[in-house]
Short mmCIF file of C-alpha atoms in Angstrom, two decimals:
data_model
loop_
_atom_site.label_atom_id
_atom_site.label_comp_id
_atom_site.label_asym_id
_atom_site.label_seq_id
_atom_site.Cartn_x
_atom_site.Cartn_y
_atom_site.Cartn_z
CA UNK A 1 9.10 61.74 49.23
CA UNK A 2 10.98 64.85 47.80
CA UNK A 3 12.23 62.63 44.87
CA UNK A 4 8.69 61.54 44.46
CA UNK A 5 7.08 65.09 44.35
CA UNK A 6 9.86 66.54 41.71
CA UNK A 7 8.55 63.77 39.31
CA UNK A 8 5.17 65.06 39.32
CA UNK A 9 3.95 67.37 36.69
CA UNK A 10 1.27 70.40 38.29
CA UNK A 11 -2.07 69.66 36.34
CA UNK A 12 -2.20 72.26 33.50
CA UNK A 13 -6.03 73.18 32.42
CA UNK A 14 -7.24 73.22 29.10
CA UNK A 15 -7.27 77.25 29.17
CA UNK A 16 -3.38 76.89 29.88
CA UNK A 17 -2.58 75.27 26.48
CA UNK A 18 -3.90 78.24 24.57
CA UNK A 19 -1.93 80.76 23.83
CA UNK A 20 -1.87 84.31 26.40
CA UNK A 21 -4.00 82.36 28.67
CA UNK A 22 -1.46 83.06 31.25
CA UNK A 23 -3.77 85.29 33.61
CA UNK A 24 -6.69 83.94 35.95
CA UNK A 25 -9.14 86.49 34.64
CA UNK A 26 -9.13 85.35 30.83
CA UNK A 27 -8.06 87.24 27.75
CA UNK A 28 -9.82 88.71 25.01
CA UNK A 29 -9.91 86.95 21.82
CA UNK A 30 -9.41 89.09 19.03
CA UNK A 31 -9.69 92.56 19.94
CA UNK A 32 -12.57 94.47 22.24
CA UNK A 33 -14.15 96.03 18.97
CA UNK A 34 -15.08 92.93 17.38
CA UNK A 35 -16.62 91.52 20.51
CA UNK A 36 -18.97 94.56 20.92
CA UNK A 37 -19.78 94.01 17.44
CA UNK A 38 -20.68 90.11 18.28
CA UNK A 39 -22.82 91.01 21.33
CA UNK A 40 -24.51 93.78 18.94
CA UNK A 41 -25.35 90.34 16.93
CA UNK A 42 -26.61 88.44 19.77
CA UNK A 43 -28.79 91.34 20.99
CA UNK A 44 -30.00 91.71 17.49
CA UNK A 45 -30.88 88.10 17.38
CA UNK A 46 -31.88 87.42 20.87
CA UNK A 47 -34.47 90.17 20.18
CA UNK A 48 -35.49 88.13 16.87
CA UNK A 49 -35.99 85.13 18.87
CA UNK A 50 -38.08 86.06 21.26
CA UNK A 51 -40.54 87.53 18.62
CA UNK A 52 -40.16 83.50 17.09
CA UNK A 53 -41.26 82.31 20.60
CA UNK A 54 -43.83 84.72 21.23
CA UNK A 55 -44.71 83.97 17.25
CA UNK A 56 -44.86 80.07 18.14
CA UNK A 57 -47.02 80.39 21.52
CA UNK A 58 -49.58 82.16 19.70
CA UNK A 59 -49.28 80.08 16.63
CA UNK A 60 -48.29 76.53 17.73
CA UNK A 61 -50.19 74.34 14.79
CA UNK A 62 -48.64 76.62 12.40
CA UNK A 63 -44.59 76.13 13.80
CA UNK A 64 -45.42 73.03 14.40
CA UNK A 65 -46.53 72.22 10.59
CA UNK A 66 -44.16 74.35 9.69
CA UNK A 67 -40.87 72.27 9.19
CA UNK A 68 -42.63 69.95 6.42
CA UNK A 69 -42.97 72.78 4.56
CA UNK A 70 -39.55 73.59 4.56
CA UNK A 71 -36.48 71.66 2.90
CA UNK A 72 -34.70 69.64 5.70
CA UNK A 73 -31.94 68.94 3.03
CA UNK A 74 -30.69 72.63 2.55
CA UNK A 75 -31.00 73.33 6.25
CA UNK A 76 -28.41 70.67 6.75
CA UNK A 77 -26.65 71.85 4.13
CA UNK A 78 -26.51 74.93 5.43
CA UNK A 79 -25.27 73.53 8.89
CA UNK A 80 -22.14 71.46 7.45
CA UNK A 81 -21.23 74.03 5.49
CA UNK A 82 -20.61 76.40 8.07
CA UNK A 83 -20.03 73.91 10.77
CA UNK A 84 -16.60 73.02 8.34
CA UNK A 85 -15.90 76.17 7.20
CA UNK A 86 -15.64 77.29 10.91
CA UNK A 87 -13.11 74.00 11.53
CA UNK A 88 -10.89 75.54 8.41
CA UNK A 89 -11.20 78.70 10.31
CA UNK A 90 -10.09 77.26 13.66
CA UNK A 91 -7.26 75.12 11.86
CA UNK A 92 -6.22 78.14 10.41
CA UNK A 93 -5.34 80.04 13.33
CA UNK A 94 -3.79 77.16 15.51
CA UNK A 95 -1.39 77.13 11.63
CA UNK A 96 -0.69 80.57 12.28
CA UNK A 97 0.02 80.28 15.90
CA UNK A 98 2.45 77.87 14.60
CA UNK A 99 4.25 80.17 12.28
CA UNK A 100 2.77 78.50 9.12
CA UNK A 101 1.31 81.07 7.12
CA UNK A 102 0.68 78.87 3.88
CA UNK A 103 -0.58 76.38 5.81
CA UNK A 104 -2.62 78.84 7.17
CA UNK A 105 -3.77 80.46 3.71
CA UNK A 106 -5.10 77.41 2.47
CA UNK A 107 -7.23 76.49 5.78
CA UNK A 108 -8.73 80.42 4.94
CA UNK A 109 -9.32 79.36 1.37
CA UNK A 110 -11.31 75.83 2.45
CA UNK A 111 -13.27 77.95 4.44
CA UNK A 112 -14.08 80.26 1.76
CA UNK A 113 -14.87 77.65 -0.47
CA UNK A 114 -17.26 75.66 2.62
CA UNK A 115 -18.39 79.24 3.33
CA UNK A 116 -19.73 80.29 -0.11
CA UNK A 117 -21.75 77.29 -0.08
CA UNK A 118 -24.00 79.28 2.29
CA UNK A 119 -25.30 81.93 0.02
CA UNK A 120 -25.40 79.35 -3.18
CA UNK A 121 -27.51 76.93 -1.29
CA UNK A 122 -29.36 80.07 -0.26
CA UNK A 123 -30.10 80.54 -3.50
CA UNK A 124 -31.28 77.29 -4.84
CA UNK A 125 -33.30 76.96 -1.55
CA UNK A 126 -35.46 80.31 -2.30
CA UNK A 127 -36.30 79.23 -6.26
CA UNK A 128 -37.48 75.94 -4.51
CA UNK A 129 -39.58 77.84 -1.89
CA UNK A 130 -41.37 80.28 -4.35
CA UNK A 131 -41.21 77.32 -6.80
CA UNK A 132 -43.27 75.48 -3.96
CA UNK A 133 -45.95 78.43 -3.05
CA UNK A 134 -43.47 79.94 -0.13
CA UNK A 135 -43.87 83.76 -0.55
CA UNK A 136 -43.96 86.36 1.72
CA UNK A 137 -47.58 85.29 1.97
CA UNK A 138 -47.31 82.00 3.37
CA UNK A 139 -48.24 82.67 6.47
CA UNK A 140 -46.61 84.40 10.40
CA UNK A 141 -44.15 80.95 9.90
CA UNK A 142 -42.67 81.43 6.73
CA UNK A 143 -42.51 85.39 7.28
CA UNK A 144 -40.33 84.25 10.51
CA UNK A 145 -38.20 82.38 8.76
CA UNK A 146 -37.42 84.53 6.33
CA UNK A 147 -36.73 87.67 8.53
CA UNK A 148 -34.34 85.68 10.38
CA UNK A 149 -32.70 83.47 7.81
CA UNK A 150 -31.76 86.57 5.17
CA UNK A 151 -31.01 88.51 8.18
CA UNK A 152 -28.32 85.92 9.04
CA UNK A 153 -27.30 85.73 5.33
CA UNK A 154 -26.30 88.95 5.22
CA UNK A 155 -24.16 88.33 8.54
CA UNK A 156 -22.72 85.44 6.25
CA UNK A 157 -22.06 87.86 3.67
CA UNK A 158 -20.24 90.14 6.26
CA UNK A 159 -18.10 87.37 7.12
CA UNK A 160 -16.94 86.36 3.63
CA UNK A 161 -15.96 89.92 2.54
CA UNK A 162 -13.76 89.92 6.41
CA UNK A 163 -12.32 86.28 5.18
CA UNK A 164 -11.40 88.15 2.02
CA UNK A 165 -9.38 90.62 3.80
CA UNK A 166 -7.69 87.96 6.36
CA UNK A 167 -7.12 86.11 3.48
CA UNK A 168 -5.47 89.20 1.53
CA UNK A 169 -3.15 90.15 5.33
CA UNK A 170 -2.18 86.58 5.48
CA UNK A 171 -1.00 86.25 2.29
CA UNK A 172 1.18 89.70 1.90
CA UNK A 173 2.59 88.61 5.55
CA UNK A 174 1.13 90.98 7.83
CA UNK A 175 0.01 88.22 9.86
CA UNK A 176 2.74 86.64 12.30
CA UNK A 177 3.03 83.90 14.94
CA UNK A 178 3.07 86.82 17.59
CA UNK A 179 0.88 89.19 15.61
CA UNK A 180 -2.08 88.03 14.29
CA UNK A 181 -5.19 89.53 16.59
CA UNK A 182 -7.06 90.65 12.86
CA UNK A 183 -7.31 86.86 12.45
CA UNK A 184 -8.58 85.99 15.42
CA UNK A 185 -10.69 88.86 15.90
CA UNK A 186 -12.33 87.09 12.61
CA UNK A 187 -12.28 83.87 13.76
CA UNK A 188 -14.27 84.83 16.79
CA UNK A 189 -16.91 86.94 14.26
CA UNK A 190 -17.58 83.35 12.12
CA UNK A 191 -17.51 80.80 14.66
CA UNK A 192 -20.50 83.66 16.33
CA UNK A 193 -22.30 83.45 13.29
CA UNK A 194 -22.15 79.67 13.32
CA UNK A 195 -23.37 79.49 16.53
CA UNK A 196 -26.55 81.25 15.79
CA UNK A 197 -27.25 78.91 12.79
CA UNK A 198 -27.01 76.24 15.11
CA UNK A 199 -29.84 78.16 17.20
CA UNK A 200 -32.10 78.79 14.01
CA UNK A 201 -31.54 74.91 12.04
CA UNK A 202 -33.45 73.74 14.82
CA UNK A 203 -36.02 76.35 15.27
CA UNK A 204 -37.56 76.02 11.56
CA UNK A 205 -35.91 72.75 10.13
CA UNK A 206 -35.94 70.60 12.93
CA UNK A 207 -39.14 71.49 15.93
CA UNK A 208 -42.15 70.19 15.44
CA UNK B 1 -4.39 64.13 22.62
CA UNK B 2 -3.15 67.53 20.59
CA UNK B 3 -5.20 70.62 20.50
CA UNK B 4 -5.34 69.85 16.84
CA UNK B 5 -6.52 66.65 17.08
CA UNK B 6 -9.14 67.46 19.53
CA UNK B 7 -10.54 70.09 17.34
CA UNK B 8 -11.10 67.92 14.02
CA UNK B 9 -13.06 65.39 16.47
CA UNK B 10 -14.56 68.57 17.62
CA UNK B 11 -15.98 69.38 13.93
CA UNK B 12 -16.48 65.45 13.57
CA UNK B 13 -18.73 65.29 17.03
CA UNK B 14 -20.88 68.30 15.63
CA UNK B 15 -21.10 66.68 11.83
CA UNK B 16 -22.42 63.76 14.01
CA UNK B 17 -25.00 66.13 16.17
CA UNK B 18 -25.61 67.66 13.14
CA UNK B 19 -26.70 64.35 11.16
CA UNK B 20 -28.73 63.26 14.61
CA UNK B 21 -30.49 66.38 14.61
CA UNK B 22 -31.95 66.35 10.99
CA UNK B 23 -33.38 62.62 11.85
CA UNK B 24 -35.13 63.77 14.51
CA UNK B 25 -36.55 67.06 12.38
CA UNK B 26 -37.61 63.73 9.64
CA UNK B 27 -39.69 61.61 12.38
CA UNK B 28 -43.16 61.87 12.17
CA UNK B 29 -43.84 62.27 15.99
CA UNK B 30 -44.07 65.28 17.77
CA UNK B 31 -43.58 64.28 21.18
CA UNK B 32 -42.40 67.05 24.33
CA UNK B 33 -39.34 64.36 24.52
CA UNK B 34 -38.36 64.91 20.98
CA UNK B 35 -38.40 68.33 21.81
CA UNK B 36 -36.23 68.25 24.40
CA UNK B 37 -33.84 65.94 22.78
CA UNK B 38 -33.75 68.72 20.01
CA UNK B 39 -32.80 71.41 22.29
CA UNK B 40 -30.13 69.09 24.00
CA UNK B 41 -28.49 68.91 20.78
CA UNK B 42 -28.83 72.22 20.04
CA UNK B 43 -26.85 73.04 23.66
CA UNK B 44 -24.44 70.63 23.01
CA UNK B 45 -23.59 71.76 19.50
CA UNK B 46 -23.20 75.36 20.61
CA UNK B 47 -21.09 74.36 23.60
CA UNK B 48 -18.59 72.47 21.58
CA UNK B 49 -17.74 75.52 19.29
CA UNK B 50 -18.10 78.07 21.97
CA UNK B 51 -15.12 75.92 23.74
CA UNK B 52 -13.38 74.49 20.87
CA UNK B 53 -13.77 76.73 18.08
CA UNK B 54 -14.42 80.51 19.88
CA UNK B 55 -11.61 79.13 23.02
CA UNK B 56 -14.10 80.81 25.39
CA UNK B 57 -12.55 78.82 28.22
CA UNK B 58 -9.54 81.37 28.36
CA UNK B 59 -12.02 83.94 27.16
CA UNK B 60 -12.64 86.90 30.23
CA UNK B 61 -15.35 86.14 32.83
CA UNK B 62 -17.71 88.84 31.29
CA UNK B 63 -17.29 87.55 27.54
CA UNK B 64 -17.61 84.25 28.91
CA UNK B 65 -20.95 84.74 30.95
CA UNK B 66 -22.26 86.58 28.47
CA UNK B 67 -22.14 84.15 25.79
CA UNK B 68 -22.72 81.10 28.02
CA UNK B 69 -25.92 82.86 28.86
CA UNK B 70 -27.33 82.75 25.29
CA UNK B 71 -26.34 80.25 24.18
CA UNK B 72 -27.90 77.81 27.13
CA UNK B 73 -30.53 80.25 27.11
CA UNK B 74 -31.89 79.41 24.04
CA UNK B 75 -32.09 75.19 24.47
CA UNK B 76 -34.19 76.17 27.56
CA UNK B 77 -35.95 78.57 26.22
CA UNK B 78 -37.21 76.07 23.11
CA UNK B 79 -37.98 73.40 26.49
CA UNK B 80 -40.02 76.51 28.20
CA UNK B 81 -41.79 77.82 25.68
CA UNK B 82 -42.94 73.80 24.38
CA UNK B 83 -44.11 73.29 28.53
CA UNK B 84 -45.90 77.07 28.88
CA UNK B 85 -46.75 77.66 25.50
CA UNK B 86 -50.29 79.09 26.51
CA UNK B 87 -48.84 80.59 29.44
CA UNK B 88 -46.68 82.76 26.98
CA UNK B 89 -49.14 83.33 24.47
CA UNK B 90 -51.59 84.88 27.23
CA UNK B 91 -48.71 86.85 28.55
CA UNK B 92 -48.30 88.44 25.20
CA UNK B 93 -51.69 88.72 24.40
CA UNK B 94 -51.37 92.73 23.90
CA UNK B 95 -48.40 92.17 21.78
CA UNK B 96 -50.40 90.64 18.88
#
């Protein structure tokens, strides 16, 4: 019986394979000012939701007609970009957690590269819109969708010019396997900015 | 399974939501199902990177709750607001 319960190996929780999860209470990712800054984000686009909902009950032909008018191909280009620039992101930080800073460089470069392809689809998405009648005139849908859309561009925007500077630390080495809390404290900012892009594909792309 | 490995099927899983999600927005129908099926995926997405990509599982309780509680918030509220539309819209009324 003793023999028996020295072979067994205590369950170790998914939590426990991350790095300084070593306390029951959690850790914070990052650092504490970049999580205020996120939650400043949510609250500025929880508040930007709910006027889309309230827009939508008082307007429901309009959302629901609205999607058609809308190009379902750069909204889903939109979402892969970010959804892989996010996975370079999150590769690059388990690379650096690893020691391998060059490894770690290029994962920050594919996800400028997958990152930048926000703004440029951004851009041939808007000629296409105006091309197609979609003004700021086009109606309490359209309006909507761009108020929240450019207002999570420039968010986008935000982000590229911090993976510029994580890019710029991680390449002079001021990054290290024990150090790197900028990184992550980046990470955390972009994968928050995907996740509401995830909330607004949906709301104008997708719901009819 | 390595903690690599789980996180490129991770981004895989979500290409796949992702792909599943603009079929639905391409159907013709407008059915409360569809609807809900939407804001399934959309919950599901936003779980996967919250755990995979943000690590919020070794994140503190407060971050934790407070990002759990938006992003589930949301699928429900697209499910609540499809259900009580009118309900809403009266309630708002003087906002409009």
């Amino acid at each position: 019986m003793r023999f028996r319960s020295s072979l067994q190996v205590p369950p170790v929780s998914y939590a426990a394979t991350l790095p300084d999860a070593s306390t029951a209470t959690g850790r914070i990712p990052g650092n504490k000012a970049m999580w205020v800054g996120i939650f400043c984000e949510v609250t500025e686009f929880a508040l930007m939701f709910a006027v889309y909902f309230i827009a939508r009950a008082h307007h429901p032909e309009v959302f629901r007609a609205g999607p058609e008018r809308l190009s379902l191909l750069a909204g889903t280009g939109y979402t892969l970009m970010l959804l892989t620039s996010g996975w370079c992101v999150a590769r690059a930080l388990h690379a650096m957690r690893a020691g391998r800073q060059k490894a770690c460089l290029r994962w920050l470069l594919g996800a400028f590269v997958f990152g930048l392809g926000y703004p440029v689809i951004k851009l041939f998405e808007v000629r296409w819109n105006l091309a197609n009648g979609l003004d700021g005139d086009a109606g309490v849908f359209i309006v909507t969708y761009y108020y929240l859309t450019f207002n999570h561009l420039i968010h986008v925007f935000w982000g590229l010019l911090g993976m510029i500077w994580v890019m710029l630390r991680t390449g002079t080495g001021s990054y290290s396997a024990d150090e790197h809390s900028g990184l992550e404290a980046f990470a955390c900012y972009w994968h928050a900015t995907d996740i509401i892009w995830l909330m607004i594909f949906p709301l104008f792309y997708v719901l009819r | 399974m390595t903690e690599i490995r789980k996180l490129d099927l991770a981004w895989l899983g979500l290409v796949a939501l992702s792909v599943i999600g603009a079929t639905l927005g391409g159907r013709p129908d407008t059915g409360f199902g569809v609807t809900v099926l939407v804001a399934l995926v959309m919950g599901l997405k936003v779980r996967i990177v919250c755990d995979r990509f943000l690590e919020l599982p070794t994140a503190r309780r407060g971050i934790r709750l407070a990002m759990h509680g938006f992003c589930y918030g949301m699928p429900v509220l697209v499910i609540l607001t499809s259900a009580f539309g009118d309900t809403l819209a009266r309630l708002t009324g003087a906002l409009i």
